[in-house]
Amino acid sequence: MLTSFYAHATFAEGIQWYTDIEVAKQEAEKTQNPILVVFSGSDWCKPCMKLKQEVLTSSEFEEYASQNLILVEADFPAQKKNRLSDEQTAHNDKLAETYNPNGVFPSMILLDHTGKKLGGMGYKKDFEIKDYIAYFSSFSKMGMNSEGMNSEKETNKTHTKVLKLMGSRFEVSAIQEDEQLAWDAINAGIAEITRIENLISSWKEDSETSEINRKAGIEPVKVDKELYDLIHRALRVSKLTDGAFDISFASLEKVWKFDGSMTELPSKEAIAASVAKINYHNIILDDETQTVFLKEEGMRIGFGAIGKGYAANRAKKIMQEMGIENGLVNAGGDLIGWGEQEDGTVWKIGIADPQEKDKIFSWLSIVNQSVVTSGNYEKFAMIDGTRYAHIIDPRTGMPVTGLKSVTVICPDAELADALATSIFVLGEGAGINLVNQLKGIECLLVTDENEIKTSEHLALNYYE
């Protein structure tokens, strides 16, 4: 359960900011993202206010940070009305003593999950948002876990590289006696993932996705066929799920907080306004000109719920073409395996116990399949006894209720990625009903009551 010392948060308008460094360290260890601590005098420091207004609450920074950073606010207000609790003040003083002993405001310090300093910078008036993001990104490949990112492991036949890509922990494995071939294929798969990240990223200003978003409501944008086809497939999933999946979800104006600070629902008007620009029907494709047009100004598209699955598919294809008959790509939980393990058995994917998520209670045997899980164990809001997930229904603006996690088993990682999010939004009944109509696709759901629900033909193996 994530907690904070106080409800007031200077930068909390759009994305989650923690006020407890220990909680942030726990999140960093789980996500493999570095921690960004921002030291600020929110009500007296003019550069701090500019940093907030020009950078920290911008849509570009929020989109980047939501995937790549754990954010901590260390505020030092001067006015009595903004006074923090004694506990929070002591916490912030200790942080400043450790990381900002000279009292530089504003100051942004990057840490790993152990609290080791990676880098830091202050407010730079000649910097654009992309410059800040580029600086933070320079640390995104650094080691963040006990094994270390960018690590390499191998046995007689199994060769594995672990690193951070697309804001997530990737693990790419090849089972191959020819060591040189294995590493060549792994590196080729990683290069392909990086290429796709550059293609679909909405925070890189020179990407075609960013160009589509900039020209929303203005004019169509001609794009590469690969991106055009990905958007086309995404719209097919939107139609299949009646809008439960929608890449124009990137237009969401955030009115919900899942840091423990919310005690009541936002107004109906605020909720309706938050999703006013989300509508996949307003994504116009022209096959003849190969253009994409967002009809309304302010619309945005993003591939957070489909991109890693597509990247995993592509890495697998590249590696297979190079002769890797047995392998595995784990793209931040979007997993696809082909062939067999080193011992000749099929791949086995563990299923976490809903009451003890670090414990495996059953497993799936997969052959040339992908397994994608969308979870909601920590990020939620409890309001009037109801548990609201951090996953928002793009059709209503309301957080979903009823499910803690969704696992989809499917030959295609891209489709599994999209369906996992869709089923979360559709809910238990409609979600399972949809999967039961799709050939070769199965799902496993964990309800808020920790009950296990599955589609008709899912075969689970249980530990005694």
C-alpha positions as a Markdown table, in Angstrom:
| # | Residue | x | y | z |
|---|---|---|---|---|
| 1 | Met | 0.0 | 0.0 | 0.0 |
| 2 | Leu | 1.6 | 3.3 | -1.0 |
| 3 | Thr | 1.4 | 6.1 | 1.5 |
| 4 | Ser | 2.5 | 9.7 | 1.8 |
| 5 | Phe | 3.1 | 12.0 | 4.7 |
| 6 | Tyr | 0.8 | 14.7 | 3.5 |
| 7 | Ala | -1.9 | 15.2 | 0.9 |
| 8 | His | -0.7 | 18.5 | -0.5 |
| 9 | Ala | 1.6 | 18.0 | -3.4 |
| 10 | Thr | 3.0 | 20.9 | -5.4 |
| 11 | Phe | 3.5 | 19.0 | -8.7 |
| 12 | Ala | 0.7 | 16.4 | -8.4 |
| 13 | Glu | -1.7 | 17.8 | -11.1 |
| 14 | Gly | -1.0 | 15.2 | -13.8 |
| 15 | Ile | 1.1 | 12.3 | -12.6 |
| 16 | Gln | 2.0 | 10.7 | -9.4 |
| 17 | Trp | 4.6 | 12.3 | -7.1 |
| 18 | Tyr | 5.7 | 10.5 | -4.0 |
| 19 | Thr | 6.6 | 12.3 | -0.8 |
| 20 | Asp | 8.2 | 9.3 | 0.9 |
| 21 | Ile | 11.6 | 8.4 | -0.4 |
| 22 | Glu | 11.4 | 4.8 | 1.0 |
| 23 | Val | 8.2 | 4.2 | -0.9 |
| 24 | Ala | 9.8 | 5.6 | -4.0 |
| 25 | Lys | 12.7 | 3.2 | -3.6 |
| 26 | Gln | 10.4 | 0.3 | -3.5 |
| 27 | Glu | 8.7 | 1.4 | -6.7 |
| 28 | Ala | 12.0 | 2.0 | -8.4 |
| 29 | Glu | 13.2 | -1.5 | -7.5 |
| 30 | Lys | 10.0 | -3.0 | -9.0 |
| 31 | Thr | 9.9 | -0.9 | -12.2 |
| 32 | Gln | 13.6 | -0.5 | -12.7 |
| 33 | Asn | 13.1 | 3.2 | -13.2 |
| 34 | Pro | 15.4 | 5.8 | -11.7 |
| 35 | Ile | 14.1 | 8.2 | -9.0 |
| 36 | Leu | 13.9 | 11.9 | -9.7 |
| 37 | Val | 13.9 | 14.0 | -6.5 |
| 38 | Val | 12.9 | 17.6 | -7.0 |
| 39 | Phe | 13.9 | 20.1 | -4.3 |
| 40 | Ser | 11.6 | 23.1 | -4.5 |
| 41 | Gly | 10.5 | 26.1 | -2.6 |
| 42 | Ser | 7.0 | 26.1 | -4.0 |
| 43 | Asp | 5.7 | 29.4 | -2.7 |
| 44 | Trp | 8.9 | 31.6 | -2.6 |
| 45 | Cys | 11.3 | 30.4 | -5.3 |
| 46 | Lys | 10.6 | 31.9 | -8.7 |
| 47 | Pro | 12.8 | 29.5 | -10.7 |
| 48 | Cys | 11.0 | 26.6 | -8.9 |
| 49 | Met | 7.7 | 28.0 | -10.1 |
| 50 | Lys | 9.0 | 28.3 | -13.6 |
| 51 | Leu | 10.3 | 24.8 | -13.6 |
| 52 | Lys | 6.9 | 23.6 | -12.5 |
| 53 | Gln | 5.0 | 25.6 | -15.1 |
| 54 | Glu | 7.3 | 25.1 | -18.0 |
| 55 | Val | 8.5 | 21.6 | -17.5 |
| 56 | Leu | 7.1 | 19.4 | -14.7 |
| 57 | Thr | 3.4 | 19.9 | -15.5 |
| 58 | Ser | 3.9 | 19.8 | -19.3 |
| 59 | Ser | 2.2 | 17.0 | -21.2 |
| 60 | Glu | 5.5 | 16.0 | -22.8 |
| 61 | Phe | 7.3 | 15.6 | -19.4 |
| 62 | Glu | 4.3 | 13.9 | -17.8 |
| 63 | Glu | 4.1 | 11.3 | -20.6 |
| 64 | Tyr | 7.8 | 10.6 | -20.4 |
| 65 | Ala | 8.0 | 10.5 | -16.6 |
| 66 | Ser | 5.0 | 8.2 | -16.3 |
| 67 | Gln | 6.9 | 5.5 | -18.1 |
| 68 | Asn | 10.5 | 6.3 | -17.2 |
| 69 | Leu | 10.8 | 7.9 | -13.8 |
| 70 | Ile | 9.8 | 7.6 | -10.1 |
| 71 | Leu | 9.0 | 11.1 | -8.9 |
| 72 | Val | 9.7 | 12.5 | -5.4 |
| 73 | Glu | 8.8 | 16.0 | -4.3 |
| 74 | Ala | 10.9 | 17.5 | -1.5 |
| 75 | Asp | 9.2 | 20.9 | -0.9 |
| 76 | Phe | 10.3 | 23.6 | 1.5 |
| 77 | Pro | 7.4 | 26.1 | 1.6 |
| 78 | Ala | 7.7 | 29.4 | 3.5 |
| 79 | Gln | 4.1 | 30.5 | 3.9 |
| 80 | Lys | 2.2 | 29.2 | 7.0 |
| 81 | Lys | -0.8 | 28.1 | 4.9 |
| 82 | Asn | 1.4 | 25.7 | 3.0 |
| 83 | Arg | 3.2 | 24.3 | 6.1 |
| 84 | Leu | 4.0 | 20.6 | 6.0 |
| 85 | Ser | 3.6 | 18.2 | 8.9 |
| 86 | Asp | 6.6 | 17.9 | 11.3 |
| 87 | Glu | 7.2 | 14.4 | 10.0 |
| 88 | Gln | 7.3 | 15.5 | 6.3 |
| 89 | Thr | 9.5 | 18.4 | 7.2 |
| 90 | Ala | 12.0 | 16.1 | 8.9 |
| 91 | His | 11.9 | 13.7 | 6.0 |
| 92 | Asn | 12.6 | 16.5 | 3.5 |
| 93 | Asp | 15.4 | 18.0 | 5.7 |
| 94 | Lys | 17.1 | 14.6 | 5.8 |
| 95 | Leu | 16.8 | 14.3 | 2.0 |
| 96 | Ala | 18.3 | 17.8 | 1.6 |
| 97 | Glu | 21.1 | 17.0 | 4.0 |
| 98 | Thr | 22.0 | 13.9 | 1.9 |
| 99 | Tyr | 21.5 | 15.1 | -1.6 |
| 100 | Asn | 21.2 | 18.9 | -1.6 |
| 101 | Pro | 23.5 | 20.1 | 1.2 |
| 102 | Asn | 24.2 | 23.5 | -0.4 |
| 103 | Gly | 20.5 | 24.4 | -0.6 |
| 104 | Val | 20.2 | 24.8 | -4.4 |
| 105 | Phe | 16.6 | 25.5 | -5.5 |
| 106 | Pro | 15.3 | 24.1 | -7.7 |
| 107 | Ser | 17.4 | 21.1 | -7.8 |
| 108 | Met | 16.7 | 17.8 | -9.6 |
| 109 | Ile | 18.6 | 14.7 | -8.4 |
| 110 | Leu | 18.5 | 11.3 | -10.0 |
| 111 | Leu | 18.9 | 8.2 | -7.8 |
| 112 | Asp | 18.8 | 4.5 | -8.2 |
| 113 | His | 16.6 | 2.2 | -6.1 |
| 114 | Thr | 19.2 | 2.1 | -3.3 |
| 115 | Gly | 19.5 | 5.8 | -3.1 |
| 116 | Lys | 22.8 | 6.1 | -4.9 |
| 117 | Lys | 23.1 | 9.4 | -6.8 |
| 118 | Leu | 23.3 | 9.0 | -10.6 |
| 119 | Gly | 23.2 | 12.6 | -11.6 |
| 120 | Gly | 21.5 | 16.0 | -11.2 |
| 121 | Met | 20.7 | 19.4 | -12.6 |
| 122 | Gly | 18.9 | 22.6 | -11.8 |
| 123 | Tyr | 16.5 | 24.8 | -13.7 |
| 124 | Lys | 18.0 | 26.0 | -17.0 |
| 125 | Lys | 16.1 | 28.8 | -18.7 |
| 126 | Asp | 17.7 | 28.1 | -22.1 |
| 127 | Phe | 16.6 | 24.5 | -22.0 |
| 128 | Glu | 13.5 | 23.2 | -23.8 |
| 129 | Ile | 11.5 | 20.2 | -22.4 |
| 130 | Lys | 13.2 | 17.9 | -24.9 |
| 131 | Asp | 16.6 | 18.9 | -23.4 |
| 132 | Tyr | 15.5 | 17.9 | -19.9 |
| 133 | Ile | 14.1 | 14.6 | -21.2 |
| 134 | Ala | 17.3 | 13.9 | -23.2 |
| 135 | Tyr | 19.3 | 14.4 | -20.0 |
| 136 | Phe | 17.1 | 12.1 | -17.9 |
| 137 | Ser | 17.1 | 9.5 | -20.8 |
| 138 | Ser | 20.9 | 9.4 | -20.6 |
| 139 | Phe | 20.5 | 7.5 | -17.3 |
| 140 | Ser | 17.6 | 5.2 | -18.5 |
| 141 | Lys | 20.0 | 2.3 | -19.5 |
| 142 | Met | 21.7 | 2.3 | -16.1 |
| 143 | Gly | 21.6 | -0.6 | -13.7 |
| 144 | Met | 18.7 | -0.6 | -11.4 |
| 145 | Asn | 18.4 | -4.1 | -9.9 |
| 146 | Ser | 20.5 | -6.7 | -8.1 |
| 147 | Glu | 21.6 | -8.3 | -11.3 |
| 148 | Gly | 22.2 | -5.0 | -13.0 |
| 149 | Met | 20.5 | -3.8 | -16.2 |
| 150 | Asn | 22.5 | -4.4 | -19.4 |
| 151 | Ser | 23.7 | -7.6 | -17.8 |
| 152 | Glu | 24.4 | -10.7 | -19.7 |
| 153 | Lys | 23.9 | -14.3 | -18.5 |
| 154 | Glu | 24.6 | -17.6 | -20.2 |
| 155 | Thr | 24.7 | -21.4 | -19.6 |
| 156 | Asn | 25.8 | -24.0 | -22.1 |
| 157 | Lys | 23.1 | -23.0 | -24.6 |
| 158 | Thr | 21.0 | -20.2 | -23.0 |
| 159 | His | 22.2 | -16.7 | -23.6 |
| 160 | Thr | 20.3 | -13.8 | -22.0 |
| 161 | Lys | 20.7 | -10.0 | -22.1 |
| 162 | Val | 18.7 | -7.8 | -19.6 |
| 163 | Leu | 18.4 | -4.1 | -20.2 |
| 164 | Lys | 16.0 | -1.2 | -20.1 |
| 165 | Leu | 14.1 | -0.3 | -23.3 |
| 166 | Met | 10.8 | 1.6 | -23.9 |
| 167 | Gly | 10.8 | 2.6 | -20.2 |
| 168 | Ser | 10.6 | -1.1 | -19.1 |
| 169 | Arg | 12.8 | -4.0 | -18.2 |
| 170 | Phe | 13.5 | -6.2 | -21.2 |
| 171 | Glu | 14.9 | -9.7 | -21.1 |
| 172 | Val | 16.0 | -11.2 | -24.4 |
| 173 | Ser | 17.1 | -14.9 | -24.5 |
| 174 | Ala | 18.3 | -17.3 | -27.2 |
| 175 | Ile | 18.9 | -21.0 | -26.7 |
| 176 | Gln | 21.6 | -21.8 | -29.2 |
| 177 | Glu | 24.9 | -23.8 | -29.1 |
| 178 | Asp | 26.6 | -21.3 | -31.4 |
| 179 | Glu | 27.4 | -18.6 | -28.9 |
| 180 | Gln | 28.3 | -16.0 | -31.6 |
| 181 | Leu | 25.0 | -16.5 | -33.4 |
| 182 | Ala | 23.1 | -16.3 | -30.2 |
| 183 | Trp | 24.6 | -12.9 | -29.2 |
| 184 | Asp | 24.3 | -11.6 | -32.8 |
| 185 | Ala | 20.6 | -12.5 | -32.8 |
| 186 | Ile | 20.0 | -11.0 | -29.3 |
| 187 | Asn | 21.7 | -7.7 | -30.3 |
| 188 | Ala | 19.7 | -7.6 | -33.6 |
| 189 | Gly | 16.5 | -8.1 | -31.6 |
| 190 | Ile | 17.4 | -5.3 | -29.3 |
| 191 | Ala | 18.2 | -3.0 | -32.2 |
| 192 | Glu | 14.8 | -3.8 | -33.7 |
| 193 | Ile | 13.1 | -2.9 | -30.4 |
| 194 | Thr | 15.0 | 0.4 | -30.2 |
| 195 | Arg | 14.0 | 1.2 | -33.8 |
| 196 | Ile | 10.4 | 0.6 | -33.0 |
| 197 | Glu | 10.6 | 2.8 | -29.9 |
| 198 | Asn | 11.9 | 5.6 | -32.1 |
| 199 | Leu | 9.1 | 5.1 | -34.6 |
| 200 | Ile | 6.2 | 5.1 | -32.1 |
| 201 | Ser | 7.4 | 7.3 | -29.3 |
| 202 | Ser | 5.1 | 10.3 | -28.6 |
| 203 | Trp | 7.7 | 12.1 | -26.5 |
| 204 | Lys | 10.4 | 12.2 | -29.1 |
| 205 | Glu | 9.6 | 15.3 | -31.1 |
| 206 | Asp | 11.1 | 14.0 | -34.4 |
| 207 | Ser | 8.9 | 10.8 | -34.4 |
| 208 | Glu | 6.0 | 10.5 | -36.8 |
| 209 | Thr | 3.7 | 9.9 | -33.8 |
| 210 | Ser | 4.6 | 13.3 | -32.4 |
| 211 | Glu | 4.0 | 14.9 | -35.9 |
| 212 | Ile | 0.5 | 13.3 | -36.0 |
| 213 | Asn | -0.3 | 14.8 | -32.5 |
| 214 | Arg | 1.1 | 18.2 | -33.5 |
| 215 | Lys | -1.1 | 18.3 | -36.6 |
| 216 | Ala | -4.3 | 17.3 | -34.7 |
| 217 | Gly | -7.2 | 19.3 | -36.0 |
| 218 | Ile | -5.0 | 20.9 | -38.7 |
| 219 | Glu | -4.1 | 18.4 | -41.4 |
| 220 | Pro | -3.4 | 14.8 | -42.2 |
| 221 | Val | 0.2 | 13.5 | -41.8 |
| 222 | Lys | 1.7 | 11.0 | -44.2 |
| 223 | Val | 3.5 | 8.2 | -42.3 |
| 224 | Asp | 5.6 | 5.1 | -42.8 |
| 225 | Lys | 3.6 | 2.1 | -43.8 |
| 226 | Glu | 4.7 | 0.2 | -40.6 |
| 227 | Leu | 3.2 | 2.9 | -38.4 |
| 228 | Tyr | 0.1 | 3.2 | -40.6 |
| 229 | Asp | -0.5 | -0.5 | -40.3 |
| 230 | Leu | 0.0 | -0.5 | -36.5 |
| 231 | Ile | -2.6 | 2.3 | -36.2 |
| 232 | His | -5.0 | 0.4 | -38.5 |
| 233 | Arg | -4.7 | -2.8 | -36.3 |
| 234 | Ala | -5.2 | -0.7 | -33.2 |
| 235 | Leu | -8.5 | 0.7 | -34.6 |
| 236 | Arg | -9.6 | -2.9 | -35.3 |
| 237 | Val | -9.1 | -3.7 | -31.7 |
| 238 | Ser | -11.0 | -0.6 | -30.7 |
| 239 | Lys | -14.0 | -1.7 | -32.8 |
| 240 | Leu | -13.7 | -5.3 | -31.4 |
| 241 | Thr | -13.8 | -4.0 | -27.9 |
| 242 | Asp | -16.4 | -1.2 | -28.5 |
| 243 | Gly | -13.8 | 1.4 | -27.5 |
| 244 | Ala | -12.5 | -0.2 | -24.3 |
| 245 | Phe | -9.1 | -0.1 | -26.1 |
| 246 | Asp | -8.4 | 3.3 | -27.7 |
| 247 | Ile | -5.0 | 4.7 | -28.7 |
| 248 | Ser | -6.4 | 8.3 | -28.5 |
| 249 | Phe | -6.4 | 7.6 | -24.7 |
| 250 | Ala | -3.2 | 9.8 | -24.8 |
| 251 | Ser | -5.6 | 12.8 | -24.9 |
| 252 | Leu | -6.7 | 12.1 | -21.4 |
| 253 | Glu | -6.7 | 15.1 | -19.0 |
| 254 | Lys | -5.8 | 13.6 | -15.7 |
| 255 | Val | -8.2 | 14.3 | -12.8 |
| 256 | Trp | -7.5 | 11.1 | -10.7 |
| 257 | Lys | -4.7 | 10.6 | -8.3 |
| 258 | Phe | -3.7 | 7.1 | -7.1 |
| 259 | Asp | -1.2 | 8.1 | -4.3 |
| 260 | Gly | -3.6 | 7.8 | -1.4 |
| 261 | Ser | -4.5 | 11.5 | -1.4 |
| 262 | Met | -8.0 | 11.3 | -3.0 |
| 263 | Thr | -10.9 | 11.1 | -0.5 |
| 264 | Glu | -13.8 | 11.9 | -2.9 |
| 265 | Leu | -14.7 | 11.4 | -6.5 |
| 266 | Pro | -14.0 | 14.2 | -9.0 |
| 267 | Ser | -17.0 | 16.1 | -10.3 |
| 268 | Lys | -19.0 | 14.6 | -13.1 |
| 269 | Glu | -18.1 | 17.6 | -15.2 |
| 270 | Ala | -14.4 | 17.2 | -14.6 |
| 271 | Ile | -14.6 | 13.5 | -15.4 |
| 272 | Ala | -16.5 | 14.1 | -18.6 |
| 273 | Ala | -14.0 | 16.8 | -19.7 |
| 274 | Ser | -11.1 | 14.5 | -19.0 |
| 275 | Val | -12.0 | 12.2 | -21.8 |
| 276 | Ala | -13.7 | 14.7 | -24.2 |
| 277 | Lys | -10.9 | 14.3 | -26.8 |
| 278 | Ile | -10.8 | 10.5 | -26.6 |
| 279 | Asn | -12.6 | 8.9 | -29.6 |
| 280 | Tyr | -11.1 | 6.4 | -31.9 |
| 281 | His | -13.7 | 7.3 | -34.5 |
| 282 | Asn | -11.9 | 10.6 | -34.9 |
| 283 | Ile | -8.7 | 8.9 | -36.1 |
| 284 | Ile | -9.0 | 9.1 | -39.9 |
| 285 | Leu | -6.9 | 6.9 | -42.1 |
| 286 | Asp | -6.6 | 7.3 | -45.8 |
| 287 | Asp | -5.3 | 4.1 | -47.5 |
| 288 | Glu | -4.5 | 5.9 | -50.8 |
| 289 | Thr | -2.4 | 8.7 | -49.4 |
| 290 | Gln | -1.2 | 6.6 | -46.3 |
| 291 | Thr | -2.1 | 9.5 | -44.0 |
| 292 | Val | -3.3 | 9.8 | -40.5 |
| 293 | Phe | -5.5 | 12.6 | -39.3 |
| 294 | Leu | -6.8 | 13.4 | -35.8 |
| 295 | Lys | -10.0 | 15.3 | -36.4 |
| 296 | Glu | -10.0 | 17.4 | -33.2 |
| 297 | Glu | -7.4 | 19.8 | -32.0 |
| 298 | Gly | -5.9 | 18.6 | -28.7 |
| 299 | Met | -6.3 | 14.9 | -29.7 |
| 300 | Arg | -3.2 | 12.7 | -29.1 |
| 301 | Ile | -2.4 | 9.1 | -29.8 |
| 302 | Gly | 0.0 | 6.8 | -27.9 |
| 303 | Phe | 1.0 | 3.2 | -28.0 |
| 304 | Gly | 1.5 | 2.5 | -24.3 |
| 305 | Ala | -1.0 | -0.4 | -24.4 |
| 306 | Ile | 0.2 | -2.0 | -27.6 |
| 307 | Gly | 3.8 | -0.9 | -28.3 |
| 308 | Lys | 5.8 | -3.3 | -26.1 |
| 309 | Gly | 3.8 | -6.3 | -27.5 |
| 310 | Tyr | 4.5 | -5.2 | -31.1 |
| 311 | Ala | 8.2 | -4.7 | -30.2 |
| 312 | Ala | 8.3 | -8.2 | -28.7 |
| 313 | Asn | 6.8 | -9.7 | -31.9 |
| 314 | Arg | 9.3 | -7.9 | -34.1 |
| 315 | Ala | 12.3 | -9.0 | -31.9 |
| 316 | Lys | 11.1 | -12.6 | -32.1 |
| 317 | Lys | 10.8 | -12.4 | -35.9 |
| 318 | Ile | 14.2 | -11.0 | -36.4 |
| 319 | Met | 15.8 | -13.6 | -34.1 |
| 320 | Gln | 14.0 | -16.4 | -35.9 |
| 321 | Glu | 15.1 | -15.2 | -39.3 |
| 322 | Met | 18.7 | -15.4 | -38.0 |
| 323 | Gly | 18.3 | -19.0 | -37.1 |
| 324 | Ile | 17.2 | -18.9 | -33.4 |
| 325 | Glu | 14.7 | -21.7 | -33.1 |
| 326 | Asn | 14.2 | -21.4 | -29.3 |
| 327 | Gly | 14.0 | -18.1 | -27.5 |
| 328 | Leu | 12.1 | -15.8 | -25.2 |
| 329 | Val | 11.5 | -12.0 | -25.2 |
| 330 | Asn | 10.1 | -10.5 | -22.0 |
| 331 | Ala | 9.1 | -6.9 | -22.7 |
| 332 | Gly | 8.3 | -5.5 | -19.3 |
| 333 | Gly | 5.8 | -8.4 | -18.6 |
| 334 | Asp | 4.7 | -8.8 | -22.3 |
| 335 | Leu | 6.3 | -12.1 | -22.8 |
| 336 | Ile | 6.6 | -14.2 | -26.0 |
| 337 | Gly | 8.3 | -17.6 | -26.2 |
| 338 | Trp | 9.0 | -19.9 | -29.1 |
| 339 | Gly | 10.5 | -23.4 | -29.4 |
| 340 | Glu | 11.7 | -25.0 | -26.2 |
| 341 | Gln | 13.8 | -24.4 | -23.1 |
| 342 | Glu | 17.4 | -25.7 | -22.9 |
| 343 | Asp | 16.3 | -28.9 | -21.3 |
| 344 | Gly | 13.9 | -29.7 | -24.1 |
| 345 | Thr | 10.7 | -28.9 | -22.2 |
| 346 | Val | 8.1 | -26.3 | -23.2 |
| 347 | Trp | 8.3 | -22.8 | -21.7 |
| 348 | Lys | 6.5 | -22.6 | -18.3 |
| 349 | Ile | 5.1 | -19.2 | -17.2 |
| 350 | Gly | 4.3 | -18.7 | -13.5 |
| 351 | Ile | 1.1 | -17.2 | -12.3 |
| 352 | Ala | 1.3 | -15.1 | -9.1 |
| 353 | Asp | -0.9 | -15.8 | -6.1 |
| 354 | Pro | -3.4 | -12.9 | -5.9 |
| 355 | Gln | -3.0 | -12.8 | -2.1 |
| 356 | Glu | 0.8 | -13.1 | -2.2 |
| 357 | Lys | 2.0 | -11.7 | -5.5 |
| 358 | Asp | 5.6 | -12.8 | -4.9 |
| 359 | Lys | 4.5 | -16.4 | -4.7 |
| 360 | Ile | 3.7 | -18.7 | -7.7 |
| 361 | Phe | 0.6 | -20.9 | -7.2 |
| 362 | Ser | 0.3 | -22.3 | -10.7 |
| 363 | Trp | 1.8 | -22.2 | -14.1 |
| 364 | Leu | 1.1 | -22.2 | -17.8 |
| 365 | Ser | 2.8 | -24.4 | -20.4 |
| 366 | Ile | 3.2 | -22.4 | -23.6 |
| 367 | Val | 4.3 | -23.4 | -27.1 |
| 368 | Asn | 4.8 | -20.5 | -29.5 |
| 369 | Gln | 2.6 | -18.3 | -27.4 |
| 370 | Ser | 2.7 | -14.9 | -25.7 |
| 371 | Val | 1.5 | -14.2 | -22.2 |
| 372 | Val | 0.7 | -10.6 | -21.2 |
| 373 | Thr | -0.5 | -9.5 | -17.7 |
| 374 | Ser | -2.0 | -6.1 | -16.8 |
| 375 | Gly | -2.0 | -5.7 | -13.1 |
| 376 | Asn | -3.4 | -3.3 | -10.5 |
| 377 | Tyr | -2.1 | -4.5 | -7.2 |
| 378 | Glu | -0.7 | -1.3 | -5.8 |
| 379 | Lys | -2.0 | 1.7 | -7.8 |
| 380 | Phe | -5.6 | 2.3 | -6.9 |
| 381 | Ala | -7.8 | 4.7 | -4.8 |
| 382 | Met | -10.2 | 3.7 | -2.0 |
| 383 | Ile | -13.2 | 6.0 | -1.9 |
| 384 | Asp | -16.2 | 5.3 | 0.2 |
| 385 | Gly | -15.2 | 1.7 | 0.5 |
| 386 | Thr | -14.9 | 1.2 | -3.3 |
| 387 | Arg | -11.5 | 0.2 | -4.9 |
| 388 | Tyr | -10.9 | 2.3 | -8.1 |
| 389 | Ala | -8.1 | 1.0 | -10.3 |
| 390 | His | -5.5 | 3.3 | -11.9 |
| 391 | Ile | -6.7 | 2.0 | -15.3 |
| 392 | Ile | -9.3 | 4.4 | -16.7 |
| 393 | Asp | -12.2 | 3.5 | -19.0 |
| 394 | Pro | -11.6 | 5.8 | -22.0 |
| 395 | Arg | -15.3 | 5.8 | -22.7 |
| 396 | Thr | -16.4 | 7.2 | -19.3 |
| 397 | Gly | -13.3 | 8.6 | -17.6 |
| 398 | Met | -14.0 | 6.4 | -14.6 |
| 399 | Pro | -11.4 | 4.0 | -13.1 |
| 400 | Val | -12.3 | 0.4 | -13.6 |
| 401 | Thr | -13.5 | -1.7 | -10.6 |
| 402 | Gly | -13.8 | -5.4 | -10.0 |
| 403 | Leu | -10.4 | -6.8 | -11.2 |
| 404 | Lys | -6.9 | -6.8 | -9.8 |
| 405 | Ser | -5.2 | -8.4 | -12.8 |
| 406 | Val | -5.8 | -9.8 | -16.3 |
| 407 | Thr | -3.5 | -12.3 | -18.1 |
| 408 | Val | -4.0 | -13.0 | -21.8 |
| 409 | Ile | -2.5 | -16.0 | -23.6 |
| 410 | Cys | -2.3 | -15.5 | -27.4 |
| 411 | Pro | 0.0 | -16.4 | -30.3 |
| 412 | Asp | 0.5 | -12.6 | -31.0 |
| 413 | Ala | 2.1 | -10.4 | -28.3 |
| 414 | Glu | 0.7 | -7.2 | -29.8 |
| 415 | Leu | -2.9 | -8.5 | -29.7 |
| 416 | Ala | -2.4 | -9.9 | -26.2 |
| 417 | Asp | -1.1 | -6.5 | -25.0 |
| 418 | Ala | -4.1 | -4.7 | -26.3 |
| 419 | Leu | -6.6 | -7.3 | -25.1 |
| 420 | Ala | -5.2 | -7.3 | -21.5 |
| 421 | Thr | -6.0 | -3.6 | -21.2 |
| 422 | Ser | -9.4 | -4.0 | -22.9 |
| 423 | Ile | -10.5 | -6.9 | -20.7 |
| 424 | Phe | -9.6 | -4.8 | -17.6 |
| 425 | Val | -11.9 | -2.1 | -18.8 |
| 426 | Leu | -14.7 | -4.5 | -20.0 |
| 427 | Gly | -14.8 | -6.3 | -16.7 |
| 428 | Glu | -15.1 | -10.0 | -15.8 |
| 429 | Gly | -18.3 | -10.9 | -17.6 |
| 430 | Ala | -17.9 | -9.0 | -20.9 |
| 431 | Gly | -14.1 | -9.7 | -20.9 |
| 432 | Ile | -14.4 | -13.5 | -20.6 |
| 433 | Asn | -17.3 | -13.5 | -23.1 |
| 434 | Leu | -15.2 | -11.7 | -25.6 |
| 435 | Val | -12.2 | -14.0 | -25.2 |
| 436 | Asn | -14.4 | -17.1 | -25.5 |
| 437 | Gln | -15.4 | -15.9 | -29.0 |
| 438 | Leu | -11.8 | -15.5 | -30.1 |
| 439 | Lys | -10.1 | -18.6 | -31.5 |
| 440 | Gly | -6.8 | -19.5 | -29.9 |
| 441 | Ile | -6.9 | -16.9 | -27.2 |
| 442 | Glu | -7.4 | -17.5 | -23.5 |
| 443 | Cys | -7.4 | -15.4 | -20.3 |
| 444 | Leu | -7.1 | -15.6 | -16.5 |
| 445 | Leu | -8.6 | -12.9 | -14.3 |
| 446 | Val | -8.1 | -12.1 | -10.6 |
| 447 | Thr | -11.1 | -10.3 | -9.1 |
| 448 | Asp | -11.0 | -7.8 | -6.3 |
| 449 | Glu | -12.1 | -10.6 | -4.0 |
| 450 | Asn | -9.0 | -12.7 | -5.1 |
| 451 | Glu | -11.1 | -15.1 | -7.0 |
| 452 | Ile | -9.6 | -16.8 | -10.1 |
| 453 | Lys | -11.7 | -16.6 | -13.3 |
| 454 | Thr | -10.7 | -18.1 | -16.6 |
| 455 | Ser | -11.9 | -18.5 | -20.2 |
| 456 | Glu | -13.4 | -21.8 | -21.3 |
| 457 | His | -10.3 | -23.7 | -22.5 |
| 458 | Leu | -7.5 | -22.4 | -20.3 |
| 459 | Ala | -5.4 | -25.2 | -18.9 |
| 460 | Leu | -3.6 | -24.3 | -15.6 |
| 461 | Asn | -1.1 | -26.5 | -13.7 |
| 462 | Tyr | -1.4 | -26.2 | -9.9 |
| 463 | Tyr | 1.3 | -26.8 | -7.3 |
| 464 | Glu | 0.3 | -29.4 | -4.7 |
